[in-house]
Coordinates of C-alpha atoms in Angstrom, one line a residue:
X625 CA -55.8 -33.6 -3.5
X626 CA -59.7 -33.5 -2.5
X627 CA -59.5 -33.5 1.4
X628 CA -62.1 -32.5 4.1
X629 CA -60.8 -31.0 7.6
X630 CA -62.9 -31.2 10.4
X631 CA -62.2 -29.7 13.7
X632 CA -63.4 -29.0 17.2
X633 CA -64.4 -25.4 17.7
X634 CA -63.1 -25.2 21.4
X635 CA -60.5 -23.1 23.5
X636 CA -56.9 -23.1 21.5
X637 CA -58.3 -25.1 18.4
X638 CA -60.4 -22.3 17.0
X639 CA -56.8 -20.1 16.6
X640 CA -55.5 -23.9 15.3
X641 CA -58.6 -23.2 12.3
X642 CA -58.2 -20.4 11.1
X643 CA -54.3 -21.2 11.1
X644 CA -54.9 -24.0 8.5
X645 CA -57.6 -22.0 6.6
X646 CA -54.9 -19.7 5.7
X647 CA -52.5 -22.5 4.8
X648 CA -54.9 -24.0 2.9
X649 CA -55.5 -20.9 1.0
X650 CA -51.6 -20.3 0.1
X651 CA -51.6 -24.3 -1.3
X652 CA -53.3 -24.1 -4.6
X653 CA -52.9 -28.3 -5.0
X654 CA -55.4 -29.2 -2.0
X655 CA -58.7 -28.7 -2.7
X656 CA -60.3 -28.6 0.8
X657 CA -63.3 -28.4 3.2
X658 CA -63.0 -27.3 6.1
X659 CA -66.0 -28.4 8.6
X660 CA -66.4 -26.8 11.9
X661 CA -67.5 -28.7 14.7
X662 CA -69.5 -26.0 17.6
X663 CA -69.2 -26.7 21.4
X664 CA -72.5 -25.1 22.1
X665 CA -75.4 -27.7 21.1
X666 CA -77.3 -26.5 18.2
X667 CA -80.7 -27.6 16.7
X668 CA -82.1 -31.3 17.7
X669 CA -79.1 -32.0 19.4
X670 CA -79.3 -29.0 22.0
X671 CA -82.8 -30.8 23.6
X672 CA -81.5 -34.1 24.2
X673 CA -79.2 -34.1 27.6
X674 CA -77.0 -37.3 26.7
X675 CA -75.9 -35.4 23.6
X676 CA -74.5 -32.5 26.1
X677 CA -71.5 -34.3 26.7
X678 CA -69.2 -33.2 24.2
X679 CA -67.2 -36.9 22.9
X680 CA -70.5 -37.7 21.8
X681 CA -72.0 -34.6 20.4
X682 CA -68.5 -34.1 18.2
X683 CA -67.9 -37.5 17.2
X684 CA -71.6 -38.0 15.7
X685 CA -71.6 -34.4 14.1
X686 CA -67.9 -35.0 12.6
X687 CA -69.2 -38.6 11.3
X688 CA -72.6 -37.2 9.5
X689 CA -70.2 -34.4 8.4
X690 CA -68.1 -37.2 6.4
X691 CA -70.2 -39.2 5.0
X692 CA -72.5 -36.3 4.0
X693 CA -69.3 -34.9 2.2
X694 CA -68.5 -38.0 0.6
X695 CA -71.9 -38.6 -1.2
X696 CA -71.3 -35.9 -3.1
X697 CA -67.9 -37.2 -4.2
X698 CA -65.0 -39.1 -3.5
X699 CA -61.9 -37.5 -1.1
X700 CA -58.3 -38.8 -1.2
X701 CA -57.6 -38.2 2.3
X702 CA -59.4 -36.8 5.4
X703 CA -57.8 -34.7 8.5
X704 CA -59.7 -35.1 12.4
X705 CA -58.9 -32.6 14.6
X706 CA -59.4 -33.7 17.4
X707 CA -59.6 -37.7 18.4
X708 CA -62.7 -37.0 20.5
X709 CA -64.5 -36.5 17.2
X710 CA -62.9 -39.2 15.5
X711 CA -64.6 -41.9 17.7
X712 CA -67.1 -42.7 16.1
X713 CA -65.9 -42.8 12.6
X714 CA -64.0 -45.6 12.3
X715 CA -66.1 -46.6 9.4
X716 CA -65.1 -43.6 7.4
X717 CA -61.5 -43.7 8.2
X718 CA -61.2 -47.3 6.9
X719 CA -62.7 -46.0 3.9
X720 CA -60.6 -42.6 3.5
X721 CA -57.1 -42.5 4.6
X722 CA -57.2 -40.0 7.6
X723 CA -55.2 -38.5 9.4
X724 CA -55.9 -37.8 13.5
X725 CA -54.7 -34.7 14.9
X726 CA -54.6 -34.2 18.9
X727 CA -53.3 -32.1 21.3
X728 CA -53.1 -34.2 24.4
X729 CA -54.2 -37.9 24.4
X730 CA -57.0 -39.1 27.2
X731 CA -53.8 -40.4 29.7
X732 CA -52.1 -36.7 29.4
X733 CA -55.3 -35.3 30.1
X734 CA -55.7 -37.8 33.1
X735 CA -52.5 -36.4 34.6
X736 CA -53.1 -32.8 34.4
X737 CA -57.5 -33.0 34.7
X738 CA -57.3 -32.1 38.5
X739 CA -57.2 -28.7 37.5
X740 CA -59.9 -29.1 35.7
X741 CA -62.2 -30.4 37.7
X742 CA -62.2 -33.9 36.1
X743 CA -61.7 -37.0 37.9
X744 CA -61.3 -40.4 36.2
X745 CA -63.9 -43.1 36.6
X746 CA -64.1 -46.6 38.0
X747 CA -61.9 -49.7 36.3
X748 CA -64.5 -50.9 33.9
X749 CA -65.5 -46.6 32.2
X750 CA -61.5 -46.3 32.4
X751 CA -60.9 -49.5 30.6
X752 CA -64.2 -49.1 27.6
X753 CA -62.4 -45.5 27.5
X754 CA -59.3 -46.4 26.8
X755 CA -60.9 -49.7 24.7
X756 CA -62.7 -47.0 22.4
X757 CA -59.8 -44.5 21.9
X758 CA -57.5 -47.3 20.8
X759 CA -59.7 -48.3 18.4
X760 CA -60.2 -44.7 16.3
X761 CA -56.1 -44.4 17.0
X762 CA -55.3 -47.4 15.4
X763 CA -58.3 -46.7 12.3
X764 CA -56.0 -43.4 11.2
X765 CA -53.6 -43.7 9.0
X766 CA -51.3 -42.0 10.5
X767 CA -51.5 -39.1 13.6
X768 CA -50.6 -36.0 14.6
X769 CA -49.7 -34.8 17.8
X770 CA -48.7 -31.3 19.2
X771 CA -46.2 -32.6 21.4
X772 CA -43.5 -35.0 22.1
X773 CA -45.4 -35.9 25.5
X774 CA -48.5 -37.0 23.0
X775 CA -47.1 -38.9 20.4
X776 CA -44.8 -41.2 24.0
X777 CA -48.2 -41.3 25.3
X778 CA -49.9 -42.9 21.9
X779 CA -47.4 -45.4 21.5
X780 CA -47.0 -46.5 25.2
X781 CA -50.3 -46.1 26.2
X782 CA -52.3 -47.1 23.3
X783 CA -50.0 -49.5 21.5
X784 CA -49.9 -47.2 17.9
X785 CA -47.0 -47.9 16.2
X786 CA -43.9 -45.2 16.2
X787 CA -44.0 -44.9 12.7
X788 CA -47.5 -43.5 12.3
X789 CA -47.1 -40.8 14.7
X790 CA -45.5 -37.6 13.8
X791 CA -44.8 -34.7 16.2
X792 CA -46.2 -31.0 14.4
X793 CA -46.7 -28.5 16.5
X794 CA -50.1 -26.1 15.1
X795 CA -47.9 -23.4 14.9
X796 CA -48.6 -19.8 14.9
X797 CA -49.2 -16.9 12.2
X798 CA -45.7 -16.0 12.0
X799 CA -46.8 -12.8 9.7
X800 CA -49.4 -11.2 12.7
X801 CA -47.2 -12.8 16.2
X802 CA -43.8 -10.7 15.9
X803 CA -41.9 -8.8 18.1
X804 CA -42.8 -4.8 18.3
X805 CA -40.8 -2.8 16.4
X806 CA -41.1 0.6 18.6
X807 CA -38.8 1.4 21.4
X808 CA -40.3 1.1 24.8
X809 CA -39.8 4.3 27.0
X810 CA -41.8 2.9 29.8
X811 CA -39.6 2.3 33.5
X812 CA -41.8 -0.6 34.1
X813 CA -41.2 -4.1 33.1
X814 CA -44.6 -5.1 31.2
X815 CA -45.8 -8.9 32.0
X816 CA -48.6 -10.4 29.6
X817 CA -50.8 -13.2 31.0
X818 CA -53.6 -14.6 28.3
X819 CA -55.4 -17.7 29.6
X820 CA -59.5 -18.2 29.3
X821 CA -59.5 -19.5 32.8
X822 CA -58.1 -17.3 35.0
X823 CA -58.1 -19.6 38.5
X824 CA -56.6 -23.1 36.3
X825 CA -54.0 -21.3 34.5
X826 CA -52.4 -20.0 37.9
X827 CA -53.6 -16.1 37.6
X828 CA -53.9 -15.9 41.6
X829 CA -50.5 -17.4 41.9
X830 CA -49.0 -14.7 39.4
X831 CA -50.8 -12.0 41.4
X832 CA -49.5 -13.0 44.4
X833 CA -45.4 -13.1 43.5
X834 CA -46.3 -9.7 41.9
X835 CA -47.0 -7.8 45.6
X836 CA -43.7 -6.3 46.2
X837 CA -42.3 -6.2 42.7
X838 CA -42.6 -2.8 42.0
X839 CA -40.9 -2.2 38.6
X840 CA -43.6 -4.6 36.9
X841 CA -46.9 -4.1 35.6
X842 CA -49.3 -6.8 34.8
X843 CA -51.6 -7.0 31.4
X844 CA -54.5 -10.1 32.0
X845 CA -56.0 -11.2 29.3
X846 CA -59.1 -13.5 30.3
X847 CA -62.7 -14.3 30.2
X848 CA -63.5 -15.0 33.4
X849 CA -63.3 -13.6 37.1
X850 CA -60.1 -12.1 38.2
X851 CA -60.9 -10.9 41.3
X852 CA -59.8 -8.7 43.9
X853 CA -55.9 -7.4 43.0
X854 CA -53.7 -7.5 45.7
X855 CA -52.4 -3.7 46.7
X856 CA -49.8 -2.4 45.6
X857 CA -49.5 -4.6 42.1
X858 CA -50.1 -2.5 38.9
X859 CA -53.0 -4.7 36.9
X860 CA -54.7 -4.2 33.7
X861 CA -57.9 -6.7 33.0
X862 CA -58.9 -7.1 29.3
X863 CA -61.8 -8.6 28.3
X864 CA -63.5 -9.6 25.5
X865 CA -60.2 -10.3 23.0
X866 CA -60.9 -12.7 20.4
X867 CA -57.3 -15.1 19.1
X868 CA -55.4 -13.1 16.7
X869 CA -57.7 -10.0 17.4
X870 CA -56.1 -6.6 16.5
X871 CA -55.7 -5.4 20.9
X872 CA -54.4 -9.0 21.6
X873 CA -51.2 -8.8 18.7
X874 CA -50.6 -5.0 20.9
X875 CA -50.6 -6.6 23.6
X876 CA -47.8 -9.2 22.8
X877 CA -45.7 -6.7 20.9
X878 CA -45.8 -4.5 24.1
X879 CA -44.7 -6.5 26.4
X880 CA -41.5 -7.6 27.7
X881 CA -42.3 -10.8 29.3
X882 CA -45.3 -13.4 29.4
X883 CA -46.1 -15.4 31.9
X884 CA -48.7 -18.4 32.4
X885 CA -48.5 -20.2 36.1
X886 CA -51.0 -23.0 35.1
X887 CA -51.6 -25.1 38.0
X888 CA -52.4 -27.8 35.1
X889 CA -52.2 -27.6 31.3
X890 CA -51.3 -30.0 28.7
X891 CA -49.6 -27.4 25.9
X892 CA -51.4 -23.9 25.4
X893 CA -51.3 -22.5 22.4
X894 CA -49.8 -18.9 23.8
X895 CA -46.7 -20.1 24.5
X896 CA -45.9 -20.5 20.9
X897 CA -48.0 -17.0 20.3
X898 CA -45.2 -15.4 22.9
X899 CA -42.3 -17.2 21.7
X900 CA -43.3 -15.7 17.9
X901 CA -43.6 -12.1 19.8
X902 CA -40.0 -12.5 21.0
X903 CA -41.1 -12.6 24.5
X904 CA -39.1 -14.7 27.5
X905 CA -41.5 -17.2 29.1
X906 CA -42.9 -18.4 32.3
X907 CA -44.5 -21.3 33.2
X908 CA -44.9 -24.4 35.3
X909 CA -43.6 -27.7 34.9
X910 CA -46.5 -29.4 33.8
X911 CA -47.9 -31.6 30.5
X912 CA -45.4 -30.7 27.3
X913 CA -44.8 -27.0 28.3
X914 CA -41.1 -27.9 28.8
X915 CA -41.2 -28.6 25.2
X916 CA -41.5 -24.9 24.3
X917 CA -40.1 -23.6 27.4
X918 CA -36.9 -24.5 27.8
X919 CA -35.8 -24.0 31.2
X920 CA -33.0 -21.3 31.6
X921 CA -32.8 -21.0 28.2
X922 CA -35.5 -19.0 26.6
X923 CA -37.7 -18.5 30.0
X924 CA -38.5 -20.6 33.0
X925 CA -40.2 -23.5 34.6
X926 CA -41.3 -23.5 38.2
X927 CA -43.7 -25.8 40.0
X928 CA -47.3 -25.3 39.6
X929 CA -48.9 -23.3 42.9
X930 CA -45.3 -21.9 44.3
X931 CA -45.8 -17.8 44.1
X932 CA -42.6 -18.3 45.9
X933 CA -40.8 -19.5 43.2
X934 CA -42.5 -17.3 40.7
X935 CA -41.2 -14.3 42.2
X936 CA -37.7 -15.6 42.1
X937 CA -37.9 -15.6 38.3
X938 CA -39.8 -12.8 37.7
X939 CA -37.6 -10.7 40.3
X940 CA -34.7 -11.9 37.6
X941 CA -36.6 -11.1 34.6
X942 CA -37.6 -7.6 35.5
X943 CA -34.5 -6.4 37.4
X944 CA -32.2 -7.7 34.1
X945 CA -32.5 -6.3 30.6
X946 CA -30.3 -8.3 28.9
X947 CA -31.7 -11.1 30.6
X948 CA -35.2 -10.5 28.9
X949 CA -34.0 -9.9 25.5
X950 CA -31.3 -12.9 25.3
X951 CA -34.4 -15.2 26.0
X952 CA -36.0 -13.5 24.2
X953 CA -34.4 -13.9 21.1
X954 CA -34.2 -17.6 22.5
X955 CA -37.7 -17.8 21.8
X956 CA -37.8 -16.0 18.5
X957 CA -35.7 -18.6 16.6
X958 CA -38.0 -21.5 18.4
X959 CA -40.8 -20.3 17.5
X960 CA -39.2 -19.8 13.7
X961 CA -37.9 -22.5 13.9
X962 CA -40.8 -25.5 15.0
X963 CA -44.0 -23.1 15.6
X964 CA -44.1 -21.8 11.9
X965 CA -48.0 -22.6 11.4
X966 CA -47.7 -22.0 7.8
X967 CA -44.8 -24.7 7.3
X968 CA -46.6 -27.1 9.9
X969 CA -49.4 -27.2 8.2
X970 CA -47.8 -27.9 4.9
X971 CA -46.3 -30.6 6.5
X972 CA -50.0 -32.2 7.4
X973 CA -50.9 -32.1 3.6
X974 CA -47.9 -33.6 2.6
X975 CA -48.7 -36.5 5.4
X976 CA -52.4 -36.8 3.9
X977 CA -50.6 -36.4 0.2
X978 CA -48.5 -39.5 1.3
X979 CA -51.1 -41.6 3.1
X980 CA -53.5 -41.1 0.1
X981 CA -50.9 -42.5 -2.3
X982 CA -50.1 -45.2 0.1
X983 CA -53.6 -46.7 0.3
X984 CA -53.8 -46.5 -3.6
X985 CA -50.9 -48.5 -3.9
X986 CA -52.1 -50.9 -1.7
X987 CA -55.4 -51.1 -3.2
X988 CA -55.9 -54.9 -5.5
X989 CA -55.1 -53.8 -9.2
X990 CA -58.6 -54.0 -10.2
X991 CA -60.0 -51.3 -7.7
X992 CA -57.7 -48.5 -8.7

C-alpha cells in the first residue's frame, strides 16, 4: 500500500510521530511517507502575519505536501493527523481515500479552551467554524479519534456517520514505557508530574496538597515556570527532556505515582506513558481522561482546581503500598491492553488498507 502520513508537529503529536514511524518500519507491506508539518513558521510563510495562525499555516502546508507527493505518483490511501490540517484539502481527500486522525474535535476543545486562554467567537466565526470542519469531516473516508469523548462529539456535533469513526487510542512504545525493574529502597513515596505547561496542567494545585505530606517527594517535568515551591514540600524541576528521551523513561520507572491536576485538558498523552510504566494515576475530571483513568480503579479523578481533594488521594496513595501497586498493575494491563502504539497503529493501516480497497471497488469498471 503506497500511503503518505502527514502530521502536526505540536505538543503530544510529535511522541504520536515517531510512534507510527516505528510502526511503519516493523510493516514491510506499507510503503509510506511520512510528512512533518512544523509549528514554528518557516521560509515565505514566517513574514506574512495571517499565515501565523496555525489552521491556516498547517492546512495549506499539508495540502501543497499532497499534491506535491502525488505528482510524482499515485497513493492508495492518505492518513491527516490532525483535522486542522486537513481543512483545506478536501480536494485531495476526494481524490485519495484518507483517513482523519484527531485528538479532540473543535466542540471538545471549546469545553476545556478556558484553560487555555481561548475564548469562542461571535455566532456567525462559530457557525463558518463549525461549517468548515464539517466539511473536511465528512471528505475522509473514514476517522480516527483518540477517545470515546471525540468520536460522540463527531457524530453529534458534526453529523459524521457512526460507522466511519473508529476509536484508536495513539498508544505508547510499549518496548521503552515499562515498569522499573530495581527495587526501591527510598522511604519516600516518589510522585512524577510531566506537563509542558506547568500553570494549565494544575502544577500549583499539586504543589499546594503536597505542603504537609511529608513521606512524598515530587519530580516536575516541564518547560516553563514553576515557581516559588511552597516550604516544606521536597521538589525536583527538570528541564529540557525531550518525549521518549533517555532521563524521562528514569523518571517513569522510578516513580511510584504520577499525577497531572490539569485545570483543562482534553486527553494527554502521559497518561498512557504512566499507565505503560505501571504507575497509579491522578487526574481531574476533565475532557476523555476518565477514559484512561478509571476512577478507584487504577488511580483517581478529582475536580480540576481542589488541592483539597488532591491531598485526599495522594494522602491514600502515599500512606498505602498495596494501594499503589494494585492500581498499579490496574494500569499496566490498560495500557497493554488499548495503549499498545505498535498494535494501534497497525490497526490505522489496516483502516486505510480497507478504505483503499473500498473506493476501488466503487470505482465505474472502466477506471480501475
Amino acid at each position: 500500500m503506497r500511503a503518505a502520513f502527514v502530521l502536526e508537529q505540536t505538543l503530544g503529536h510529535v511522541a504520536h510521530t515517531g510512534n507510527l514511524e516505528r510502526a511503519l518500519e516493523e510493516t514491510d507491506w506499507v510503503d509510506g511517507v511520512v510528512i512533518k508539518l512544523a509549528y514554528e513558521p518557516r521560509g515565505a510563510l514566517s513574514g506574512l502575519p495571517g499565515l501565523r495562525n496555525w489552521s491556516l499555516r498547517a492546512s495549506l502546508m499539508a495540502r501543497s505536501a499532497l499534491r506535491s507527493r502525488l505528482r510524482e505518483g499515485p497513493l492508495h490511501a492518505a492518513f491527516i493527523h490532525t483535522q486542522v490540517a486537513a481543512l483545506l484539502s478536501v480536494g485531495v481527500m476526494r481524490a485519495v481515500p484518507t483517513v482523519v486522525s484527531l485528538d479532540a474535535t473543535p466542540v471538545n476543545f471549546d469545553d476545556v479552551g478556558e484553560a487555555y486562554g481561548h475564548r469562542r467567537g461571535g455566532a456567525l466565526a462559530e457557525t463558518a467554524k463549525a461549517a468548515v470542519n464539517r466539511r473536511a469531516f465528512l471528505a475522509a473516508s473514514a476517522l480516527v479519534t483518540w477517545s470515546r469523548l471525540a468520536a460522540d462529539s463527531l457524530i453529534a456535533d458534526y453529523g459524521v456517520p457512526a460507522s466511519r469513526v473508529h476509536v484508536i487510542p495513539p498508544g505508547v512504545d510499549l518496548q521503552r514505557f515499562h515498569p522499573g525493574s530495581q527495587p526501591r529502597a527510598d522511604a519516600l513515596v516518589r510522585i512524577l508530574f510531566v506537563g509542558g505547561d506547568f500553570a494549565r496542567k494544575g502544577g500549583p494545585d499539586l504543589l499546594a496538597a503536597l505542603q504537609g505530606l511529608h513521606q512524598a517527594e515530587l519530580d516536575v517535568v516541564t518547560g516553563s515556570e514553576v515557581g516559588p515551591i511552597p516550604a516544606g514540600v521536597r521538589c525536583h524541576v527538570h528541564r529540557g527532556l525531550r518525549p521518549g528521551s533517555p532521563k524521562l523513561l528514569a523518571l517513569y520507572r522510578r516513580a511510584d505515582v504520577f499525577a497531572v491536576p490539569s485545570r483543562g485538558d482534553c486527553l494527554p498523552q502521559v497518561l498512557a506513558e504512566a499507565a505503560a510504566s505501571g504507575l497509579p494515576l491522578v487526574a481531574t475530571a476533565t475532557g476523555a481522561m476518565g477514559e484512561v483513568v478509571r476512577d478507584g480503579v487504577n488511580g483517581f479523578l478529582v475536580p480540576a482546581g481542589a488541592p483539597a481533594d488532591l491531598r485526599l488521594v495522594l494522602r491514600r496513595l502515599i500512606e498505602n503500598r498495596e494501594l499503589r501497586m494494585a492500581m498499579g498493575a490496574e494500569s499496566l494491563e490498560l495500557a497493554r491492553r488499548e495503549h499498545d502504539a505498535l498494535a494501534n497503529h497497525r490497526r490505522i493501516f489496516e483502516l486505510m488498507l480497507e478504505v483503499a480497497q473500498a473506493a476501488v471497488r466503487t470505482q465505474p469498471a472502466g477506471a480501475r
